[in-house]
C-alpha positions as CSV (number, residue, x, y, z in Angstrom):
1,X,183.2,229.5,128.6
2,X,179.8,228.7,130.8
3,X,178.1,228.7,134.0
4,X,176.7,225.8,136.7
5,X,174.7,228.4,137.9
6,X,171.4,227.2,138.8
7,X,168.0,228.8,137.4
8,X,170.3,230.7,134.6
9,X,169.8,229.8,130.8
10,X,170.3,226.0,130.4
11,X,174.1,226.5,129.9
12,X,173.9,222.6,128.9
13,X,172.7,223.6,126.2
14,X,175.5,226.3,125.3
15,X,178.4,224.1,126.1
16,X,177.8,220.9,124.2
17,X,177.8,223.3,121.1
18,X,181.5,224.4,122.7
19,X,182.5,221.5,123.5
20,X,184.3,220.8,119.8
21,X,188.4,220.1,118.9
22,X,190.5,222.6,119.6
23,X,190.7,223.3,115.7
24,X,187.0,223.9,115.0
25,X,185.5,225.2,118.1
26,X,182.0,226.9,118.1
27,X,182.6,231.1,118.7
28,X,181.8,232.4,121.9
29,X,179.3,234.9,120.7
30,X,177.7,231.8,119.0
31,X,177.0,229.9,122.6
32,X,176.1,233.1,124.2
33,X,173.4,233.5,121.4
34,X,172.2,229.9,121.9
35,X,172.6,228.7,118.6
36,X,174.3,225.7,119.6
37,X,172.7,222.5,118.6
38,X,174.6,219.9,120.0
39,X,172.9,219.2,123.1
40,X,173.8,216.9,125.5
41,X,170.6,214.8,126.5
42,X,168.7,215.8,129.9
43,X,171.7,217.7,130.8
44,X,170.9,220.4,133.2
45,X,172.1,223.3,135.3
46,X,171.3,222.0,138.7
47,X,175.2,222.3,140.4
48,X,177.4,219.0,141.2
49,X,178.1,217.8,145.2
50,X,180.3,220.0,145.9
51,X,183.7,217.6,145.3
52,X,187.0,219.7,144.5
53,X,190.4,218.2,144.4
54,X,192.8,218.9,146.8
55,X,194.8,221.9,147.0
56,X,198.0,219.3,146.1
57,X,195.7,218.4,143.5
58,X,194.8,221.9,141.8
59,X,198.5,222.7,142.4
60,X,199.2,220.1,140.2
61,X,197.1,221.1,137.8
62,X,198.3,224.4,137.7
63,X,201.8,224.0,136.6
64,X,201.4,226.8,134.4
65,X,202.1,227.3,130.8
66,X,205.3,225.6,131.1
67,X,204.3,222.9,131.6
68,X,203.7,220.6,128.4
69,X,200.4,220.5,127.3
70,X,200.3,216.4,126.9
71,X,201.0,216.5,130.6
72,X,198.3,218.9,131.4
73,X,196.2,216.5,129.2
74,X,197.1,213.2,130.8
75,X,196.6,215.0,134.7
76,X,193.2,216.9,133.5
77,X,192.4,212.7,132.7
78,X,193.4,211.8,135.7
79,X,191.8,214.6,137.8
80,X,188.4,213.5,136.2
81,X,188.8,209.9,137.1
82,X,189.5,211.3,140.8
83,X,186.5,212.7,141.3
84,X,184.9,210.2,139.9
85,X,185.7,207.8,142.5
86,X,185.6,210.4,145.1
87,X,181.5,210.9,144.3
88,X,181.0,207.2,143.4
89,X,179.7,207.8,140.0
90,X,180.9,207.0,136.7
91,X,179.9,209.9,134.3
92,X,179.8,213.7,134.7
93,X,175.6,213.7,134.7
94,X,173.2,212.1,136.2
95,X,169.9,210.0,134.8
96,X,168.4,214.1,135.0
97,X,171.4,215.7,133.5
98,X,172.7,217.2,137.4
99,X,176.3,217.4,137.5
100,X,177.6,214.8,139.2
101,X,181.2,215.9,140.1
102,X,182.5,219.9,140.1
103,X,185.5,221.2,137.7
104,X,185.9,224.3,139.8
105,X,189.4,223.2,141.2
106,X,190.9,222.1,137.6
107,X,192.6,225.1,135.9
108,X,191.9,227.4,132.8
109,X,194.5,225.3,130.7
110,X,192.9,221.6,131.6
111,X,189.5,222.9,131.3
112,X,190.7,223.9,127.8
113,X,192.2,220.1,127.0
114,X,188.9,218.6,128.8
115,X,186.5,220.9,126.5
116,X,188.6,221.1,123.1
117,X,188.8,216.7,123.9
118,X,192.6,217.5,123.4
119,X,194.0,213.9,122.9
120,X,191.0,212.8,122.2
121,X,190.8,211.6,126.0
122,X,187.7,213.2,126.8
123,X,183.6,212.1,126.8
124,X,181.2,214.1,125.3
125,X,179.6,214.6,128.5
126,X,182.9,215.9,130.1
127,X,183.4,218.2,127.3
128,X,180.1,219.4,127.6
129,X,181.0,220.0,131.5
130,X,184.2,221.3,130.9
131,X,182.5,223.9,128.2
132,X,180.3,225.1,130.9
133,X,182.7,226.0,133.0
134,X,184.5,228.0,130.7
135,X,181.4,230.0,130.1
136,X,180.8,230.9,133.3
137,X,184.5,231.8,133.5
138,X,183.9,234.7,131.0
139,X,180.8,235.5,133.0
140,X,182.3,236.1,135.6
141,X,185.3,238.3,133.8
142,X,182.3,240.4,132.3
143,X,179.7,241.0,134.8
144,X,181.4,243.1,137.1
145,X,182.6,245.2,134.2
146,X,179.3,245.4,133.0
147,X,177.7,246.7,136.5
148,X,180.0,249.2,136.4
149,X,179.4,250.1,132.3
150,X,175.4,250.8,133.6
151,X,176.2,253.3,136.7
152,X,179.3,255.4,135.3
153,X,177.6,255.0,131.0
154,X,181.1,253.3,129.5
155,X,180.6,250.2,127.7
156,X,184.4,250.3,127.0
157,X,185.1,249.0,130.6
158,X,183.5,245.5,129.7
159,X,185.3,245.3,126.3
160,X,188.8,246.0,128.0
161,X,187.4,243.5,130.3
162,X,187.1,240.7,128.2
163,X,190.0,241.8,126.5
164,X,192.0,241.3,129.7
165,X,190.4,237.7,129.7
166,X,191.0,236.5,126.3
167,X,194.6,237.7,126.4
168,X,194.7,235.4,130.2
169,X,194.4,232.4,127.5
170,X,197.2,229.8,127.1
171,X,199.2,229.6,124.0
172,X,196.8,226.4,122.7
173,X,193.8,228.3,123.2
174,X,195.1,231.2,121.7
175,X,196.4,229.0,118.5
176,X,193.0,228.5,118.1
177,X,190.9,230.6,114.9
178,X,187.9,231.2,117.3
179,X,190.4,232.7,120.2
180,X,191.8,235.3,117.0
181,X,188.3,236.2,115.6
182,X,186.9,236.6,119.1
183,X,190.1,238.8,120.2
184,X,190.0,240.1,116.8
185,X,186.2,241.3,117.8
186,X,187.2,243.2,121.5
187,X,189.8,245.1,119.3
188,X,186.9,246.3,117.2
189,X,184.7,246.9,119.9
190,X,187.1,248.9,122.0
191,X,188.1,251.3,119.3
192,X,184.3,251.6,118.7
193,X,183.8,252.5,122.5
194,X,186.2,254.9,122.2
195,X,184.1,257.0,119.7
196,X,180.8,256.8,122.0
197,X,181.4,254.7,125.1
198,X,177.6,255.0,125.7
199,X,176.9,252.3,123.1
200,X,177.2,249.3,122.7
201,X,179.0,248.4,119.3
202,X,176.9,246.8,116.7
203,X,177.6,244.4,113.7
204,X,180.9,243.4,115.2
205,X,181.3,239.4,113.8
206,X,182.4,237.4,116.4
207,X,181.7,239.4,119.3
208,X,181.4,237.5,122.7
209,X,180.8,241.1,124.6
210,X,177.7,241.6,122.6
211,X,176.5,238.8,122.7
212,X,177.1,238.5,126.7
213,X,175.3,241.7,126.8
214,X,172.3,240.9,124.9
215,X,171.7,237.9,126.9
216,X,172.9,239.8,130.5
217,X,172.3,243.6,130.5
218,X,172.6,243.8,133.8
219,X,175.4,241.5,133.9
220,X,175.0,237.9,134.4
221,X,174.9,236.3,138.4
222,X,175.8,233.6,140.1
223,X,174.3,230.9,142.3
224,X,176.7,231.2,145.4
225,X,177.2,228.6,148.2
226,X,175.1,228.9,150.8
227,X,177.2,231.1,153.7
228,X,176.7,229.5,156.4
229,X,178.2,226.4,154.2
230,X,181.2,228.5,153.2
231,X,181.8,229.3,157.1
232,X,182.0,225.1,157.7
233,X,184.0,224.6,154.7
234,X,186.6,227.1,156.1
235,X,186.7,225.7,160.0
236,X,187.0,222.5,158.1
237,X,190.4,224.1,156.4
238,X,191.6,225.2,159.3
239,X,191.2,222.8,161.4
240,X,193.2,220.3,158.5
241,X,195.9,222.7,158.9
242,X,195.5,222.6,162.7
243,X,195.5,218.8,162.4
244,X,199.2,219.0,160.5
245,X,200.8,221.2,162.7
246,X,200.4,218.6,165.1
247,X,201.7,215.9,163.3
248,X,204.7,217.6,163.1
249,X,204.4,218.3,166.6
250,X,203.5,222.1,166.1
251,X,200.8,224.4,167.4
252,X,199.2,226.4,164.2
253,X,199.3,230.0,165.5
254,X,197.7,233.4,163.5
255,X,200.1,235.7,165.1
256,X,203.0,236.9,162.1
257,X,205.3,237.8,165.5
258,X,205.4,234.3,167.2
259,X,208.1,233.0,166.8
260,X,207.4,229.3,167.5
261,X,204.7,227.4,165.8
262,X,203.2,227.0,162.5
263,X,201.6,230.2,161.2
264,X,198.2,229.2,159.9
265,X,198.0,229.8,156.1
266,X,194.7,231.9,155.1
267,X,196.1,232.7,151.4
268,X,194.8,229.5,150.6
269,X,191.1,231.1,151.5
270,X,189.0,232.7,148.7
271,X,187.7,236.6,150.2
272,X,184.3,234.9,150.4
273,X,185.6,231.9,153.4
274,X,187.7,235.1,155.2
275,X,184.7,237.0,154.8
276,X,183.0,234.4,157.0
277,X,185.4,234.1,159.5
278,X,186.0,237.5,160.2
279,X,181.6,238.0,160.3
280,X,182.0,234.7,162.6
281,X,177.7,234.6,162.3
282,X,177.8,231.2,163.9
283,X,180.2,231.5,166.4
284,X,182.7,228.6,164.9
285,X,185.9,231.1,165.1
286,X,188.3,232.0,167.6
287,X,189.2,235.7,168.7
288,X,192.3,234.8,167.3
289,X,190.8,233.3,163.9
290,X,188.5,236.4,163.0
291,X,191.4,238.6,163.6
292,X,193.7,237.4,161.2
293,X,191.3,236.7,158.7
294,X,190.4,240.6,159.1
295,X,194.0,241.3,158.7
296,X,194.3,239.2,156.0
297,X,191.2,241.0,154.5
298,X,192.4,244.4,154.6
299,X,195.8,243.4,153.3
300,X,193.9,242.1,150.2
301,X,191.9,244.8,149.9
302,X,194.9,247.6,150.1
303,X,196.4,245.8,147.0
304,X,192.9,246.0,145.3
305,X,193.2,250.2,145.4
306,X,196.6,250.1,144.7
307,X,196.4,248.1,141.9
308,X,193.8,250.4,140.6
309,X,196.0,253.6,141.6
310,X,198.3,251.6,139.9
311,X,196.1,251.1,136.8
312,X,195.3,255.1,136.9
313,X,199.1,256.2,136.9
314,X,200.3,253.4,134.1
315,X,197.3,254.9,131.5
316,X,197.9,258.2,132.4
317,X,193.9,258.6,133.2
318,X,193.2,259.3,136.9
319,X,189.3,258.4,136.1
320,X,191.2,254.7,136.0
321,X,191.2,254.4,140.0
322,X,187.4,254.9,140.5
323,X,186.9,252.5,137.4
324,X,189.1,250.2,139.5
325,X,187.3,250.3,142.6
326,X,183.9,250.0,141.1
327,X,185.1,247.0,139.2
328,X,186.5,245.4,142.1
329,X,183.1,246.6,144.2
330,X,180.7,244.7,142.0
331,X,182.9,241.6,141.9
332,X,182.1,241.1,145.4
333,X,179.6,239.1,147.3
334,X,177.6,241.3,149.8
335,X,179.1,239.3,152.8
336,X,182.3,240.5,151.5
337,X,181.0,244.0,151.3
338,X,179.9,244.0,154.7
339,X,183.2,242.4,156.1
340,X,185.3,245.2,154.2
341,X,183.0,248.1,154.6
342,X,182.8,248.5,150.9
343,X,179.2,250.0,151.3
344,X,176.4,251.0,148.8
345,X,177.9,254.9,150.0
346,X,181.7,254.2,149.5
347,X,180.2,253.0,145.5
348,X,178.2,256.2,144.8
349,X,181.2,258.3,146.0
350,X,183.5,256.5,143.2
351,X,180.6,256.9,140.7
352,X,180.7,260.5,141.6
353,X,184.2,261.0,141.0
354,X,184.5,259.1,137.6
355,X,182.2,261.0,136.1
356,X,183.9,264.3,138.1
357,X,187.1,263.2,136.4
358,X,186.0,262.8,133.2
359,X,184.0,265.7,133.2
360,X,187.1,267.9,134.0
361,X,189.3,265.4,131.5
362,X,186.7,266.3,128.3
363,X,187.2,270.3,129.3
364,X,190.8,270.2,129.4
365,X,190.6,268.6,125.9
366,X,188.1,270.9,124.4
367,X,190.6,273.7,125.9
């Protein structure tokens, strides 16, 4: 599971050593350690041109675990060869080992197949590519998990973390005897946090979460797009859907209560694009455009606290809901901060009432 994240750890390096059959993968605490020596020559970090499929495309891809896995194969095969032609290149690197193409619009399952050379329809280099990708997958499942283990002292929030990631897995990965020792592992760890949630556990075989936090204490980051880029890429989305609604002789409206037109669809926007249309910092949106992408913000971010309220009533802990919002808090972007007033304040408070809670939780028990 890896990262293209520029300037962080050669994860190159990491994923060739992943990159293995689906029967005799390297562990994931092994990558994160780095002692993977299959190495993919001059292969870099540096991230792809930014080529994704098409949302017909990724939908395609993500049938879902029903569909059948020699399908999800033969489409991850095709996908590649896409992309490929899209970029006008012929092979995953360059002559400097710089991505050539990006795998952020294939899903968990293919990049599985593409990295485990399921079929045995896959390069080395497009293992290796696929491999990174997975990595920085689990990065990002652990680092906002382990932002949140350093302000409230509970190292059990990243192991329930990766727990919740590794249990995401499809029923080939988790056939797999690295996906049972690894899973095997968080169950370890989790009891062990549950002693002292202050420490990290030791001597745990197997152990992605302490390797990831050997290597990322502070919980690993990410490269992001460039904003003002993100803002283009999502008048460019709007303005395809714009372009449909007039073939079919429509007007794309952002009003839920007209009743005539095509209501513009902003699900298909990560929080990052809304976040730049409802900031608007180069003027390319409409009064119209930043409101519903606001509206379409705040509806997002009500189900984030309910789901965490949620979360709070289905354990039985009330701490829960301020572990929830400080989870969801450091998995966002500061642009998506700013858009949703989720403020440096709003996280101290939370902080504040974890530790409240569990404070008050500990006495009750001692009593």
């Amino acid at each position: 599971m890896t990262s293209i994240t520029n300037g962080l750890n050669n994860y190159a390096q990491y994923g060739a050593a992943y990159a293995r059959t689906a029967g005799a993968q390297t562990s994931l605490a092994s990558i994160l350690n780095g002692s993977g020596d299959d190495v993919l020559p001059g292969a870099s970090t540096n991230a792809a041109t930014q080529l994704t499929l098409s949302a017909a495309a990724r939908a395609q891809l993500a049938g879902g675990s029903s569909k059948d896995f020699s399908a999800v194969i033969s489409d991850s095969r095709a996908a590649i060869d896409k992309l490929y032609k899209a970029a006008n290149v012929a092979a995953p690197y360059d002559a400097s080992g710089k991505p050539t193409i990006d795998l952020l619009g294939l899903d968990r399952r293919a990049l599985f197949a593409i990295a485990s050379n399921a079929g045995g329809r896959f390069t080395d280099a497009e293992q290796t590519l696929a491999a990174t990708n997975r990595i920085s997958q689990f990065n990002d499942a652990l680092s906002p998990a382990t932002q949140t283990a350093n302000l409230i002292g509970d190292f059990s929030t990243v192991y329930k973390a990766a727990a919740s990631y590794l249990d995401g897995a499809s029923s080939e990965e988790k056939a797999t005897a690295t996906w049972q020792a690894e899973r095997a592992a968080i169950t370890q760890g989790l009891a062990a946090t549950q002693s002292d949630p202050s420490k990290i556990p030791a001597g745990i075989s197997n152990d992605p979460v302490a390797a990831y936090l050997a290597r990322y204490p502070s919980g690993s980051t990410t490269t992001a797009k460039d904003f003002g880029s993100v803002a283009k890429q999502a008048r460019a989305a709007l303005d395809d859907q714009a372009k449909q609604a007039t073939a079919a002789g429509k007007l794309l409206v952002y009003d839920p209560a007209r009743k005539t037109g095509q209501q513009a669809d902003l699900s298909v926007l990560d929080n990052r694009a809304l976040s730049a249309i409802s900031l608007n910092k180069d003027d390319l949106f409409s009064k119209e455009e930043v409101f519903a992408a606001k509206r379409e913000l705040d509806s997002r971010n009500r189900a984030s606290i309910l789901s965490a309220l949620k979360q709070s009533q289905t354990s039985g802990n009330p701490a829960e809901f301020s572990l929830g919002l400080l989870n969801t808090y450091a998995g966002m972007s500061a642009e998506e901060r700013t858009a949703t007033n989720w403020t440096p304040a709003f996280r101290d408070n939370a902080v504040q009432s974890y530790k409240a809670t569990n404070s008050l939780l500990s006495m009750l028990k001692r009593g």
